[in-house]
Coordinates of C-alpha atoms in Angstrom, one line a residue:
Chain A
X440 CA 33.6 113.4 100.6
X441 CA 35.5 111.0 102.9
X442 CA 39.1 111.6 101.8
X443 CA 42.3 111.4 103.8
X444 CA 42.3 114.0 106.6
X445 CA 45.2 115.3 108.6
X446 CA 45.5 117.3 111.7
X447 CA 46.6 119.8 112.6
X448 CA 46.9 121.6 109.3
X449 CA 49.5 123.9 110.7
X450 CA 51.8 123.5 113.6
X451 CA 54.4 125.9 115.0
X452 CA 56.9 124.4 117.4
X453 CA 59.8 125.7 119.3
X454 CA 63.1 123.9 118.7
X455 CA 63.3 121.0 121.1
X456 CA 59.5 120.5 121.5
X457 CA 57.8 117.2 120.6
X458 CA 55.0 117.2 118.1
X459 CA 52.4 114.6 117.0
X460 CA 50.8 114.7 113.6
X461 CA 47.6 112.7 112.9
X462 CA 46.4 111.0 109.8
X463 CA 42.9 109.6 109.2
X464 CA 43.0 107.5 106.1
X465 CA 40.1 106.6 103.8
X466 CA 37.9 104.0 105.5
X467 CA 38.9 100.5 104.5
X468 CA 42.3 101.4 103.1
X469 CA 44.8 98.9 104.2
X470 CA 48.0 100.8 103.3
X471 CA 49.1 104.1 104.8
X472 CA 52.2 106.1 103.9
X473 CA 53.9 109.2 105.3
X474 CA 55.9 111.6 103.2
X475 CA 57.9 114.7 104.0
X476 CA 57.9 117.6 101.5
X477 CA 60.4 120.3 102.0
X478 CA 59.7 123.8 100.5
X479 CA 60.1 123.7 96.7
X480 CA 60.7 119.9 96.5
X481 CA 58.8 116.8 95.8
X482 CA 57.6 114.6 98.6
X483 CA 60.1 112.1 100.1
X484 CA 59.0 108.7 101.5
X485 CA 59.2 108.3 105.3
X486 CA 57.4 105.1 106.2
X487 CA 54.7 102.6 105.2
X488 CA 52.1 100.6 107.1
X489 CA 50.0 97.7 106.0
X490 CA 47.2 97.5 108.5
X491 CA 49.0 97.9 111.9
X492 CA 52.3 96.5 110.7
X493 CA 55.1 99.0 109.8
X494 CA 56.6 97.3 106.8
X495 CA 59.1 100.0 105.7
X496 CA 60.6 102.8 107.8
X497 CA 63.7 103.3 105.7
X498 CA 62.9 106.9 105.0
X499 CA 62.7 108.1 108.6
X500 CA 65.6 110.6 108.8
X501 CA 66.5 109.9 112.4
X502 CA 65.5 108.1 115.6
X503 CA 63.6 111.3 116.6
X504 CA 60.9 110.3 114.1
X505 CA 58.5 107.6 115.1
X506 CA 55.2 106.5 113.5
X507 CA 52.5 104.2 114.7
X508 CA 49.2 102.8 113.5
X509 CA 48.1 100.6 116.5
X510 CA 44.6 99.6 115.2
X511 CA 45.3 99.6 111.5
X512 CA 43.4 102.8 110.8
X513 CA 44.5 106.2 112.3
X514 CA 48.2 106.9 112.2
X515 CA 50.4 109.3 114.2
X516 CA 53.8 110.6 113.2
X517 CA 55.7 111.8 116.2
X518 CA 58.8 114.0 116.1
X519 CA 60.8 114.3 119.2
X520 CA 63.1 117.2 120.1
X521 CA 62.2 119.1 116.9
X522 CA 64.9 120.9 115.0
X523 CA 64.7 123.6 112.4
X524 CA 65.5 121.2 109.5
X525 CA 62.3 119.3 110.4
X526 CA 60.3 122.2 109.0
X527 CA 58.3 120.8 106.1
X528 CA 54.9 119.6 105.0
X529 CA 54.1 116.1 106.2
X530 CA 51.8 114.3 103.8
X531 CA 49.8 111.2 104.6
X532 CA 48.5 108.9 101.8
X533 CA 46.4 105.7 101.9
X534 CA 45.5 103.1 99.4
X535 CA 43.1 100.2 99.3
X536 CA 45.8 97.6 99.0
X537 CA 49.3 97.0 97.7
X538 CA 50.7 96.8 94.3
X539 CA 49.4 99.3 91.7
X540 CA 46.6 100.7 93.7
X541 CA 46.3 104.5 93.7
X542 CA 47.6 106.4 96.7
X543 CA 45.2 109.1 97.9
X544 CA 46.9 112.0 99.6
X545 CA 45.7 114.2 102.5
X546 CA 46.2 118.0 102.5
X547 CA 49.3 117.7 104.7
X548 CA 50.4 119.3 108.0
X549 CA 52.7 122.2 107.6
X550 CA 55.3 122.2 110.4
X551 CA 57.4 125.2 111.2
X552 CA 60.1 124.8 113.8
X553 CA 61.4 128.1 115.2
Chain B
X911 CA 71.3 111.6 94.2
X912 CA 68.1 112.6 92.5
X913 CA 66.6 109.5 90.9
X914 CA 64.2 111.6 88.8
X915 CA 65.1 114.8 87.2
X916 CA 62.3 117.1 86.1
X917 CA 62.7 120.1 83.8
X918 CA 62.1 122.9 83.7
X919 CA 61.8 123.6 87.5
X920 CA 59.7 126.7 86.8
X921 CA 57.5 127.6 83.8
X922 CA 55.3 130.7 83.4
X923 CA 53.4 131.0 80.2
X924 CA 50.3 132.8 78.8
X925 CA 46.9 131.2 78.6
X926 CA 46.4 129.4 75.3
X927 CA 50.0 128.5 74.8
X928 CA 51.3 124.9 74.6
X929 CA 53.9 123.5 76.9
X930 CA 55.9 120.3 77.6
X931 CA 57.6 119.3 80.8
X932 CA 60.0 116.4 81.2
X933 CA 60.9 113.7 83.7
X934 CA 64.2 111.8 83.2
X935 CA 66.2 109.1 85.0
X936 CA 69.4 107.2 84.4
X937 CA 67.5 104.1 85.6
X938 CA 64.7 102.2 83.9
X939 CA 61.2 102.6 85.4
X940 CA 58.9 99.8 85.9
X941 CA 56.1 102.4 85.8
X942 CA 55.7 106.1 86.2
X943 CA 53.0 108.3 87.6
X944 CA 52.3 112.0 87.1
X945 CA 50.6 114.1 89.8
X946 CA 49.4 117.6 90.1
X947 CA 49.6 119.4 93.5
X948 CA 47.9 122.7 94.2
X949 CA 48.9 125.0 97.1
X950 CA 47.8 123.7 100.5
X951 CA 46.7 120.3 99.0
X952 CA 48.3 116.9 98.6
X953 CA 49.3 115.5 95.2
X954 CA 46.5 114.1 93.0
X955 CA 47.2 111.3 90.6
X956 CA 46.7 112.2 86.9
X957 CA 48.0 109.1 85.1
X958 CA 50.1 105.9 85.4
X959 CA 52.2 104.8 82.4
X960 CA 53.6 101.3 82.3
X961 CA 54.6 100.3 78.8
X962 CA 57.5 101.8 76.9
X963 CA 56.3 104.1 74.2
X964 CA 52.8 104.4 75.8
X965 CA 50.8 107.5 75.2
X966 CA 47.9 108.5 77.3
X967 CA 45.5 111.5 77.0
X968 CA 43.5 113.2 79.6
X969 CA 41.6 116.0 78.0
X970 CA 44.2 118.6 77.0
X971 CA 47.0 116.7 78.7
X972 CA 49.1 114.1 76.8
X973 CA 51.5 111.8 78.7
X974 CA 54.2 109.9 77.0
X975 CA 56.5 107.1 78.3
X976 CA 59.8 106.8 76.5
X977 CA 60.6 103.7 74.6
X978 CA 63.5 102.8 76.9
X979 CA 61.3 103.6 79.9
X980 CA 63.8 106.0 81.3
X981 CA 62.0 109.2 80.5
X982 CA 58.5 110.7 80.3
X983 CA 56.9 113.9 79.2
X984 CA 53.7 115.8 79.8
X985 CA 52.3 118.0 77.1
X986 CA 49.5 120.5 77.8
X987 CA 47.6 122.0 74.8
X988 CA 46.0 125.4 75.1
X989 CA 46.9 125.9 78.7
X990 CA 44.4 127.5 81.0
X991 CA 44.8 129.2 84.4
X992 CA 43.3 126.1 86.1
X993 CA 46.3 124.1 85.0
X994 CA 48.5 126.1 87.4
X995 CA 50.2 123.9 89.9
X996 CA 53.2 121.8 90.8
X997 CA 53.5 118.8 88.4
X998 CA 55.3 115.8 89.9
X999 CA 56.5 112.6 88.3
X1000 CA 57.0 109.6 90.5
X1001 CA 58.3 106.1 90.1
X1002 CA 57.0 103.1 92.1
X1003 CA 59.8 101.5 94.0
X1004 CA 59.6 98.2 95.7
X1005 CA 56.0 97.2 96.8
X1006 CA 54.5 100.6 96.3
X1007 CA 56.8 103.3 97.7
X1008 CA 56.7 106.4 95.5
X1009 CA 59.9 108.2 94.6
X1010 CA 59.1 111.7 93.4
X1011 CA 61.0 114.2 91.2
X1012 CA 61.5 117.7 92.5
X1013 CA 58.5 118.9 90.4
X1014 CA 57.8 121.6 87.8
X1015 CA 56.0 124.6 89.1
X1016 CA 53.7 125.8 86.3
X1017 CA 52.0 129.2 86.2
X1018 CA 49.4 130.0 83.5
X1019 CA 48.8 133.7 83.2
X1020 CA 45.4 134.9 82.1

């Protein structure tokens, strides 16, 4: 089935490295979300796109985190100068439109910063 | 500050038993969602509750939204090993941002 896909599924980075995480949403879905899930916790909102416009980035923890969706489909979450506290699962979700529409989650990228 | 408190955090029971997990907040929800997340996967939506006092059933799962819309519960009847997972409640904040609780990790032992 054509669900939300994320790559890579696993990423090990040395502290200080830059990483890029990719999300392919369900075709036709207007809205795209990124969440961070620390071990043993629920997901926490990072940022939200409607088409190519980033409408909410209030959850990005620092200016080392940057997200883009230049053509309104695929999105990339970039983390610069990674730190150990960035270790988490990064989840992407998409939905057909705003409001009450269901968010469909990808399997996540597990990032480990050593 | 945790907007949503889930309890218990961990629950391990035998197959066939019943269980209830809870989601509470000091704030009123406009609506609440329950998700199940399995290892290595993203959360999957189980139900959305909107109206105070609302009860929804999904096979052996019963979801209730408190009358004051500040709490919700999930009851599972005759639990099966396939019910094992992380159960998350989430409130919709703003346009559609989800705010999750910390989850209840449920293990059903055969």
